[in-house]
XYZ file of C-alpha atoms in Angstrom:
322
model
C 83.860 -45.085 3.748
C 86.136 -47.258 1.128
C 85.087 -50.500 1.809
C 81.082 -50.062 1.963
C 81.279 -50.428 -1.683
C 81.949 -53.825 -1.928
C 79.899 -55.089 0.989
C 76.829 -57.228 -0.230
C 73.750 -55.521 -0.922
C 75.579 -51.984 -1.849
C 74.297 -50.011 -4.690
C 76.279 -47.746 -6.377
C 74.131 -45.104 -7.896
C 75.027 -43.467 -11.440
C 76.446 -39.963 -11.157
C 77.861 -39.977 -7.558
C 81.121 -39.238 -6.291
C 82.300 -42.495 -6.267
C 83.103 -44.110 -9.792
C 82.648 -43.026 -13.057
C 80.020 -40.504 -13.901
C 78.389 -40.519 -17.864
C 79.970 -36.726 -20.152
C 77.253 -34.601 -21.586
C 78.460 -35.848 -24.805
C 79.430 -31.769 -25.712
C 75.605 -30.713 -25.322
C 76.302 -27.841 -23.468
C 79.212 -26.807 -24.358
C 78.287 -23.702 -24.859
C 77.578 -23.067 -21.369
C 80.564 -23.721 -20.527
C 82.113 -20.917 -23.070
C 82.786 -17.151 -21.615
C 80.710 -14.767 -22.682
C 82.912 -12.095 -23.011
C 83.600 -8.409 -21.583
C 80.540 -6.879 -19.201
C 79.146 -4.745 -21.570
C 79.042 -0.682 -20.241
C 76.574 0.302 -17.665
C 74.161 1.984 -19.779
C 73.999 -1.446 -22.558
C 72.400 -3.333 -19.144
C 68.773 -2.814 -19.615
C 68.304 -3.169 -15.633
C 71.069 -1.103 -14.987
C 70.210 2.379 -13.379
C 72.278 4.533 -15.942
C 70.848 2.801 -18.673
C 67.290 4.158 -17.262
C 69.114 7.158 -17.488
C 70.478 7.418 -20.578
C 67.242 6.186 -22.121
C 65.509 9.536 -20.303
C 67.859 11.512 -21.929
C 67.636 10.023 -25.141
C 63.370 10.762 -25.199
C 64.064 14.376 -23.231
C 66.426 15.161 -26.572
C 63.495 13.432 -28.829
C 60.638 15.922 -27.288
C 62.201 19.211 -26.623
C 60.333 21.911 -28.024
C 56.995 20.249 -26.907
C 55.929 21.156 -22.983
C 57.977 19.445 -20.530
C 60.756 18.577 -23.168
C 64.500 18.802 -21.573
C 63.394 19.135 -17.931
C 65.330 15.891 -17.029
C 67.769 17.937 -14.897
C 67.638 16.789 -11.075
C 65.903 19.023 -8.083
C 69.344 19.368 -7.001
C 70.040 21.585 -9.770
C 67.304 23.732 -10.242
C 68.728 25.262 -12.767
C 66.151 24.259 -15.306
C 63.120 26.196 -17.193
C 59.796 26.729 -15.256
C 56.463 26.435 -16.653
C 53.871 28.987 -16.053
C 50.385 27.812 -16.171
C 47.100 29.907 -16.452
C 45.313 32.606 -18.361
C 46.115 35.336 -15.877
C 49.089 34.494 -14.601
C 51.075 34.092 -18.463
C 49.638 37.279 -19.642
C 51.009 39.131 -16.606
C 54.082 37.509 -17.238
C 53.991 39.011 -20.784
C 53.154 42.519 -19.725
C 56.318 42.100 -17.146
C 58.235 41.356 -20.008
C 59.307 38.109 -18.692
C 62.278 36.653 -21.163
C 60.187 33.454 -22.280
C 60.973 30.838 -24.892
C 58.031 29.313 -26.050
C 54.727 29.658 -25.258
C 52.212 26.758 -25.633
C 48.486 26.421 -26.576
C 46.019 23.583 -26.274
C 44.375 22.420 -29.197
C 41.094 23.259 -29.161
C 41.184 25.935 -26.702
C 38.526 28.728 -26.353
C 39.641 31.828 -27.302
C 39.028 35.496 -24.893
C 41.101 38.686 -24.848
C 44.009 36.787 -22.297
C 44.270 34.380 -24.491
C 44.583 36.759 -27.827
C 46.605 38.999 -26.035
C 49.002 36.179 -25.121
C 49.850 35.177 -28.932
C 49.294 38.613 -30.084
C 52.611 39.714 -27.290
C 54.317 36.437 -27.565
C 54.244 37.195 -31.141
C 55.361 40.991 -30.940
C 58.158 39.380 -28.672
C 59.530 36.876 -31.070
C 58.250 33.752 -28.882
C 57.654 30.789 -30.394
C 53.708 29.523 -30.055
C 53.558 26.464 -30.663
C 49.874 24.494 -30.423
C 50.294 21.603 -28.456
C 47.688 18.306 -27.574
C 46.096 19.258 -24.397
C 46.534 15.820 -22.481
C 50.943 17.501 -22.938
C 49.612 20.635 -20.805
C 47.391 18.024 -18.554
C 51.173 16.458 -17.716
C 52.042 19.470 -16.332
C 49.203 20.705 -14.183
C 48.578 18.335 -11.140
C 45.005 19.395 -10.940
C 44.727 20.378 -14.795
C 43.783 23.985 -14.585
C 46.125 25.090 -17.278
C 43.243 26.317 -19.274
C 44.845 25.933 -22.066
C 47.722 28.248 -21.872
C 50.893 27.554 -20.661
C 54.357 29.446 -20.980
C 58.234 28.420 -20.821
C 60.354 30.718 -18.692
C 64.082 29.652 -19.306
C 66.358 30.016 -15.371
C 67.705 33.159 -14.896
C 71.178 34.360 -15.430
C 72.701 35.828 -11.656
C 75.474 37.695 -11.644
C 78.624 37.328 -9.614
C 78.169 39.712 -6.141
C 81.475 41.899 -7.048
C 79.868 42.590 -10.502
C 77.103 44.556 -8.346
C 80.164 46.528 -7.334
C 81.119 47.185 -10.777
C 77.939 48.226 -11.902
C 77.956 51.345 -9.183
C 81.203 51.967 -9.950
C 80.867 52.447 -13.277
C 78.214 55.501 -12.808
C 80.641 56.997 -10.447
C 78.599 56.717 -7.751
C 78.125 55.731 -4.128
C 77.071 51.616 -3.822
C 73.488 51.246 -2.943
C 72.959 47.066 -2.463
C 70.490 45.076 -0.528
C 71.302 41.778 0.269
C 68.337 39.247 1.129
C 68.585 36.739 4.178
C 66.139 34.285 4.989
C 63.711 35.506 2.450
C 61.583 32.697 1.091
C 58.669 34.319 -0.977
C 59.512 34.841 -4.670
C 56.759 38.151 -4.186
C 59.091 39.636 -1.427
C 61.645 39.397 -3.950
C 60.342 40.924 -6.536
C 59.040 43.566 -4.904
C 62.779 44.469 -3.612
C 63.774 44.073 -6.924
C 61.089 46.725 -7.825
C 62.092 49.262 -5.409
C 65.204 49.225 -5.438
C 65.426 49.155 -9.542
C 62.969 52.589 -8.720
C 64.937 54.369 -6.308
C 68.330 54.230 -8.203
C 70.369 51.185 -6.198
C 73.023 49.043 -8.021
C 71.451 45.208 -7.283
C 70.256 43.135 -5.108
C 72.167 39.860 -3.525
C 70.601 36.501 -2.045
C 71.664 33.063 -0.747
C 72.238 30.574 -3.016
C 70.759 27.978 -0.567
C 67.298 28.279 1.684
C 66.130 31.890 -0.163
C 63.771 32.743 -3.049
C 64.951 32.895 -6.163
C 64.457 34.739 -9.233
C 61.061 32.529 -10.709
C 58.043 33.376 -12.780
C 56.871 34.899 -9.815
C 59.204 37.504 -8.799
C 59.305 38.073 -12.221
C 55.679 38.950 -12.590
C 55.979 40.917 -9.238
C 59.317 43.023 -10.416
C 57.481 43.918 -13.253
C 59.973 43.306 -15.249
C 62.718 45.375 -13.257
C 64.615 42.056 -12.976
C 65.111 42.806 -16.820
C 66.923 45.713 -15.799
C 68.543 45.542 -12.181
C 71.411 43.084 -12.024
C 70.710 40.035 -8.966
C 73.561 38.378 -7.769
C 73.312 34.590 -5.968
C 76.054 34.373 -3.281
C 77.616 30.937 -1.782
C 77.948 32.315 1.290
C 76.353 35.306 2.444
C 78.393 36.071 5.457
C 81.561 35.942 3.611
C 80.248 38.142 0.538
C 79.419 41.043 3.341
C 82.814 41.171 5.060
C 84.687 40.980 1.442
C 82.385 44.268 0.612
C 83.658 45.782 4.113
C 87.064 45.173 2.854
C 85.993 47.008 -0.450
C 84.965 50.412 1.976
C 81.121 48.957 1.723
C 79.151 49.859 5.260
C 76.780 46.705 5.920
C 74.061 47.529 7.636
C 71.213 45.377 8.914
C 67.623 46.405 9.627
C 65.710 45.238 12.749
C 62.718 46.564 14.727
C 65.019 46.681 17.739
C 67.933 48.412 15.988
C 70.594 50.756 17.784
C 69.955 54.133 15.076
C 66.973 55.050 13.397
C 66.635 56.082 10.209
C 66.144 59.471 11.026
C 69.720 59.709 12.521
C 71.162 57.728 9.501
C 73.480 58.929 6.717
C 73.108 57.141 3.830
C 75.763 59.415 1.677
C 77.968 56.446 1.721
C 78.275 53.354 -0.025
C 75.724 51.013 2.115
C 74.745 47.530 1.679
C 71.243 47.096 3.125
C 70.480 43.366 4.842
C 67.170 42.788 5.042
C 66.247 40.032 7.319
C 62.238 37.879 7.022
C 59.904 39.184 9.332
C 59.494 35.679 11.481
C 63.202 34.941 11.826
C 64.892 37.934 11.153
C 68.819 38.473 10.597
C 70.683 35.331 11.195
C 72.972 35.216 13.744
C 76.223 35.208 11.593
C 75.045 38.295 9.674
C 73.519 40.166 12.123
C 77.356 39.912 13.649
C 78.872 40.790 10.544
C 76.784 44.058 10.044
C 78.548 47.159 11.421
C 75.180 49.076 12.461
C 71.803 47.740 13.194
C 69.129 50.099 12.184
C 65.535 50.643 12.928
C 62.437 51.966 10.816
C 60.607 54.821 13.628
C 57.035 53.768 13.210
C 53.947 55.896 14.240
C 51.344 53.490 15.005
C 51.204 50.211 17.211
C 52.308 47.726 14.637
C 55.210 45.686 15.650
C 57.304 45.591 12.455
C 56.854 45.717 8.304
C 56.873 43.572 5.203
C 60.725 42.544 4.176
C 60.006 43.993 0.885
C 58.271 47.215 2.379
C 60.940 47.934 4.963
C 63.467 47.657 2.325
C 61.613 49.969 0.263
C 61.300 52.624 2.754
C 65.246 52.333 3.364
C 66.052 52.746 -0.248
C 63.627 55.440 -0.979
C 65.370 57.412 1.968
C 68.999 57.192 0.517
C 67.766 58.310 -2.632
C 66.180 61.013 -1.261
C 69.151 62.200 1.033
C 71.693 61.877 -2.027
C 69.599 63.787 -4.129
């Protein structure tokens, strides 16, 4: 209160609210100065884009070397894969697999898959570049590179009405399989294979939840995916009722189909849906297709690979336009 000041025995104690309190004498003034604008996210060293920017700055500083410019999020995965392995990068060079560089450890013992690897990367116009082996070591979780490794850059899709195009310009009938629920880069290749062999137009799959076109369907198309045009659709179900406006019959296989292949004629333009073999035709598609159709099997077994039944399909077509 006011008046305890003054009563006897009070002590009034330097630097409290009450009476005069000593300056700094202009110590710290600068403390009490501004410090200006907030510099830009990526000049704050703690700052999350900063980290970002500085990734981008050392992806741009390495690329060329293994691993260099694969800063792009898993969302995307849009960027190049990395094929690791004696075998598996000289079957990717047989398949004529459209690589960029190809990458070998220092120090690494030499065989015939390794000699045949620079001697085709070479024919191919691939840049070999010989690398430290603790950069290939980054790559492998386990390490079993052995000492070969090879940069596949992501593969260009087409747009699902240029699959159209493509049949249209040899004046003949549309022969498409579209892909649902098919997960296993192999199965996809091996589609790509068949239906590159038996004379169809392309091959469409799901942008989201379905295989894509890797290293490995690559290797399995043997190298058909060079040649046969594979389009990624947004949304399946909508891409198969735009091709029924476009006179395109959709037709879905399925063990327990309503015509067998026998009965079918295939003179038309067809788009084949091939469904996995756990799940099967979604429910959206399978409602979209205007026939379900049926392989006749012989023997007890209860259905066939996706990439086999598709085969079998295609192969039939071709044989009934011929």
């Amino acid at each position: 209160m006011a008046g305890n000041s003054s009563r006897r025995g009070a002590i009034r104690k330097t630097g409290s609210k009450k009476g005069q309190v000593a300056g700094s004498g202009g110590k710290r003034r600068k403390g009490l100065e501004g410090r200006g604008a907030t510099p830009p996210a990526e000049a704050r060293t703690k700052h999350p884009a900063a980290r970002r920017a500085k990734m981008a700055e050392k992806s741009a500083q390495t690329r060329g070397r293994p691993g260099g410019g694969r800063v792009a999020s898993r969302k995307n995965d849009e960027g190049p894969e990395v094929v690791l392995g004696r075998n598996p990068v000289v079957e990717c060079l047989r398949a004529g697999v459209p690589a960029t560089a190809l990458w070998v450890a220092v120090g690494t013992d030499s065989d015939e898959r390794l000699k045949e690897s620079v001697q085709r990367a070479g024919d191919a116009g691939i840049s070999i570049l010989e690398v430290p082996r603790s950069d290939l070591d980054k790559l492998s979780a386990n390490g079993l590179h052995q000492g070969l490794a090879l940069q596949v850059p992501p593969y260009r899709y087409a747009h699902p009405d240029d699959l159209i195009a493509a049949a249209r310009a040899h004046q003949e009938p549309a022969l498409l399989v579209a892909l649902d629920n098919i997960t296993d880069p192999r199965n996809l290749g091996a589609v790509i294979r068949s239906v590159a062999a038996f004379g169809g137009h392309g091959v469409v799959i799901p942008q989201r939840r379905s295989a894509s076109v890797s290293a490995v369907a690559w290797r399995t198309s043997a190298g058909a995916a060079a040649r046969l045009p594979v389009a990624r659709a947004t949304n399946l179900t909508r891409t198969l009722k735009d091709w029924q406006t476009k006179g395109i019959t959709i037709i879905g296989l399925d063990a327990g189909g309503d015509t067998t292949l026998d009965e079918f004629d295939g003179s038309g333009p067809v788009a084949i849906v091939v469904g996995s073999e756990g799940k099967g035709l979604s429910r959206l598609v399978r409602e979209t297709c205007d026939m379900i159709l049926s392989i006749p099997m012989a023997g007890p077994v209860e259905s066939l690979n996706a990439s086999v039944a598709a085969g079998v399909v295609v192969a039939d077509i071709a044989r009934q336009r011929r």
